[in-house]
């Protein structure tokens, strides 16, 4: 399954990031700190699930406001936040198009 992964650069604001992540993911504080210290992926989301990608985007926004330097990977290739935004917009456009097609089919 294709994944979007997120890594956070370790810095002096680790406590802020742990607090944000602790509220959003089902990992202990110790586990989150270990992921940050080891420069591992903190989270992985299904690349094909729009709801998961929207959740990822919200979390990235919260972490960015706290000063985190975030790296996003499509599988093992680093991509930009703009890439994620474009991917989400593409999925939303497709959903809107399919809804329009369904409405037209109902009207016919």
PDB file of C-alpha atoms in Angstrom:
ATOM      1  CA  UNK A   1       0.000   0.000   0.000  1.00  0.00           C
ATOM      2  CA  UNK A   2       1.303   3.464  -0.912  1.00  0.00           C
ATOM      3  CA  UNK A   3       2.073   5.638   2.104  1.00  0.00           C
ATOM      4  CA  UNK A   4       2.708   9.258   2.970  1.00  0.00           C
ATOM      5  CA  UNK A   5       5.198   9.415   5.826  1.00  0.00           C
ATOM      6  CA  UNK A   6       6.142  12.296   8.068  1.00  0.00           C
ATOM      7  CA  UNK A   7       9.388  13.007   9.871  1.00  0.00           C
ATOM      8  CA  UNK A   8      10.103  15.929  12.221  1.00  0.00           C
ATOM      9  CA  UNK A   9      13.565  17.413  12.658  1.00  0.00           C
ATOM     10  CA  UNK A  10      14.778  17.225  16.235  1.00  0.00           C
ATOM     11  CA  UNK A  11      15.190  20.612  17.907  1.00  0.00           C
ATOM     12  CA  UNK A  12      14.719  22.389  21.239  1.00  0.00           C
ATOM     13  CA  UNK A  13      10.906  22.454  20.906  1.00  0.00           C
ATOM     14  CA  UNK A  14      10.502  18.685  21.137  1.00  0.00           C
ATOM     15  CA  UNK A  15       8.155  18.976  24.130  1.00  0.00           C
ATOM     16  CA  UNK A  16       5.674  21.017  22.060  1.00  0.00           C
ATOM     17  CA  UNK A  17       5.727  18.475  19.253  1.00  0.00           C
ATOM     18  CA  UNK A  18       5.262  15.545  21.615  1.00  0.00           C
ATOM     19  CA  UNK A  19       2.236  17.249  23.174  1.00  0.00           C
ATOM     20  CA  UNK A  20       0.656  17.855  19.761  1.00  0.00           C
ATOM     21  CA  UNK A  21       1.393  14.331  18.542  1.00  0.00           C
ATOM     22  CA  UNK A  22       0.217  12.722  21.785  1.00  0.00           C
ATOM     23  CA  UNK A  23      -3.247  14.218  21.262  1.00  0.00           C
ATOM     24  CA  UNK A  24      -3.429  12.949  17.680  1.00  0.00           C
ATOM     25  CA  UNK A  25      -1.835   9.500  17.668  1.00  0.00           C
ATOM     26  CA  UNK A  26      -2.034   6.381  19.780  1.00  0.00           C
ATOM     27  CA  UNK A  27       1.551   6.221  21.021  1.00  0.00           C
ATOM     28  CA  UNK A  28       3.089   6.829  24.411  1.00  0.00           C
ATOM     29  CA  UNK A  29       5.169   9.905  25.134  1.00  0.00           C
ATOM     30  CA  UNK A  30       8.228   7.665  25.337  1.00  0.00           C
ATOM     31  CA  UNK A  31       7.498   6.117  21.916  1.00  0.00           C
ATOM     32  CA  UNK A  32       7.034   9.545  20.316  1.00  0.00           C
ATOM     33  CA  UNK A  33      10.279  10.845  21.836  1.00  0.00           C
ATOM     34  CA  UNK A  34      12.129   7.772  20.559  1.00  0.00           C
ATOM     35  CA  UNK A  35      10.798   8.333  17.034  1.00  0.00           C
ATOM     36  CA  UNK A  36      11.931  11.973  17.142  1.00  0.00           C
ATOM     37  CA  UNK A  37      15.338  11.117  18.622  1.00  0.00           C
ATOM     38  CA  UNK A  38      15.961   8.379  16.049  1.00  0.00           C
ATOM     39  CA  UNK A  39      14.850  10.630  13.177  1.00  0.00           C
ATOM     40  CA  UNK A  40      12.251   7.997  12.238  1.00  0.00           C
ATOM     41  CA  UNK A  41       8.914   8.504  10.552  1.00  0.00           C
ATOM     42  CA  UNK A  42       6.522   9.766  13.186  1.00  0.00           C
ATOM     43  CA  UNK A  43       3.383   8.969  11.222  1.00  0.00           C
ATOM     44  CA  UNK A  44       2.311   7.116   8.108  1.00  0.00           C
ATOM     45  CA  UNK A  45      -0.886   7.694   6.204  1.00  0.00           C
ATOM     46  CA  UNK A  46      -2.534   5.839   3.346  1.00  0.00           C
ATOM     47  CA  UNK A  47      -1.733   7.781   0.176  1.00  0.00           C
ATOM     48  CA  UNK A  48      -5.062   6.776  -1.376  1.00  0.00           C
ATOM     49  CA  UNK A  49      -7.315   7.761   1.542  1.00  0.00           C
ATOM     50  CA  UNK A  50      -8.443  11.391   1.349  1.00  0.00           C
ATOM     51  CA  UNK A  51      -9.615  11.436   4.978  1.00  0.00           C
ATOM     52  CA  UNK A  52      -6.205  10.317   6.204  1.00  0.00           C
ATOM     53  CA  UNK A  53      -4.446  12.885   4.019  1.00  0.00           C
ATOM     54  CA  UNK A  54      -6.705  15.654   5.336  1.00  0.00           C
ATOM     55  CA  UNK A  55      -5.890  14.570   8.887  1.00  0.00           C
ATOM     56  CA  UNK A  56      -2.186  14.601   8.006  1.00  0.00           C
ATOM     57  CA  UNK A  57      -2.501  18.124   6.615  1.00  0.00           C
ATOM     58  CA  UNK A  58      -4.191  19.354   9.809  1.00  0.00           C
ATOM     59  CA  UNK A  59      -1.454  17.828  11.930  1.00  0.00           C
ATOM     60  CA  UNK A  60       1.253  19.360   9.738  1.00  0.00           C
ATOM     61  CA  UNK A  61      -0.399  22.743  10.174  1.00  0.00           C
ATOM     62  CA  UNK A  62      -0.439  22.395  13.980  1.00  0.00           C
ATOM     63  CA  UNK A  63       3.172  21.265  14.092  1.00  0.00           C
ATOM     64  CA  UNK A  64       4.295  24.026  11.731  1.00  0.00           C
ATOM     65  CA  UNK A  65       2.654  26.649  13.930  1.00  0.00           C
ATOM     66  CA  UNK A  66       4.650  25.205  16.841  1.00  0.00           C
ATOM     67  CA  UNK A  67       7.850  25.689  14.827  1.00  0.00           C
ATOM     68  CA  UNK A  68       8.451  22.130  13.613  1.00  0.00           C
ATOM     69  CA  UNK A  69      10.500  21.471  10.508  1.00  0.00           C
ATOM     70  CA  UNK A  70       8.550  18.711   8.809  1.00  0.00           C
ATOM     71  CA  UNK A  71       9.636  16.398   6.028  1.00  0.00           C
ATOM     72  CA  UNK A  72       7.043  14.492   4.028  1.00  0.00           C
ATOM     73  CA  UNK A  73       7.755  11.381   2.018  1.00  0.00           C
ATOM     74  CA  UNK A  74       5.760   9.595  -0.642  1.00  0.00           C
ATOM     75  CA  UNK A  75       6.994   6.132   0.214  1.00  0.00           C
ATOM     76  CA  UNK A  76      10.761   6.930   0.373  1.00  0.00           C
ATOM     77  CA  UNK A  77      10.868  10.028  -1.867  1.00  0.00           C
ATOM     78  CA  UNK A  78      10.770  13.387  -0.099  1.00  0.00           C
ATOM     79  CA  UNK A  79       8.011  15.673  -1.369  1.00  0.00           C
ATOM     80  CA  UNK A  80       6.864  19.170  -0.475  1.00  0.00           C
ATOM     81  CA  UNK A  81       3.834  20.228   1.512  1.00  0.00           C
ATOM     82  CA  UNK A  82       2.641  21.781  -1.755  1.00  0.00           C
ATOM     83  CA  UNK A  83       2.699  18.282  -3.269  1.00  0.00           C
ATOM     84  CA  UNK A  84       0.447  17.067  -0.449  1.00  0.00           C
ATOM     85  CA  UNK A  85      -1.881  20.055  -0.915  1.00  0.00           C
ATOM     86  CA  UNK A  86      -2.074  19.400  -4.672  1.00  0.00           C
ATOM     87  CA  UNK A  87      -2.780  15.720  -4.092  1.00  0.00           C
ATOM     88  CA  UNK A  88      -5.598  16.530  -1.673  1.00  0.00           C
ATOM     89  CA  UNK A  89      -7.070  19.092  -4.072  1.00  0.00           C
ATOM     90  CA  UNK A  90      -6.907  16.560  -6.897  1.00  0.00           C
ATOM     91  CA  UNK A  91      -8.822  13.997  -4.823  1.00  0.00           C
ATOM     92  CA  UNK A  92     -11.414  16.602  -3.851  1.00  0.00           C
ATOM     93  CA  UNK A  93     -11.820  17.654  -7.492  1.00  0.00           C
ATOM     94  CA  UNK A  94     -12.364  14.031  -8.463  1.00  0.00           C
ATOM     95  CA  UNK A  95     -14.988  13.608  -5.731  1.00  0.00           C
ATOM     96  CA  UNK A  96     -16.815  16.737  -6.903  1.00  0.00           C
ATOM     97  CA  UNK A  97     -16.719  15.546 -10.507  1.00  0.00           C
ATOM     98  CA  UNK A  98     -18.106  12.134  -9.585  1.00  0.00           C
ATOM     99  CA  UNK A  99     -20.905  13.754  -7.579  1.00  0.00           C
ATOM    100  CA  UNK A 100     -21.807  15.887 -10.597  1.00  0.00           C
ATOM    101  CA  UNK A 101     -21.854  12.819 -12.836  1.00  0.00           C
ATOM    102  CA  UNK A 102     -24.093  10.996 -10.336  1.00  0.00           C
ATOM    103  CA  UNK A 103     -26.489  13.938 -10.255  1.00  0.00           C
ATOM    104  CA  UNK A 104     -26.627  14.054 -14.045  1.00  0.00           C
ATOM    105  CA  UNK A 105     -27.327  10.326 -14.201  1.00  0.00           C
ATOM    106  CA  UNK A 106     -30.173  10.712 -11.690  1.00  0.00           C
ATOM    107  CA  UNK A 107     -31.675  13.536 -13.732  1.00  0.00           C
ATOM    108  CA  UNK A 108     -31.624  11.477 -16.954  1.00  0.00           C
TER     109      UNK A 108
END
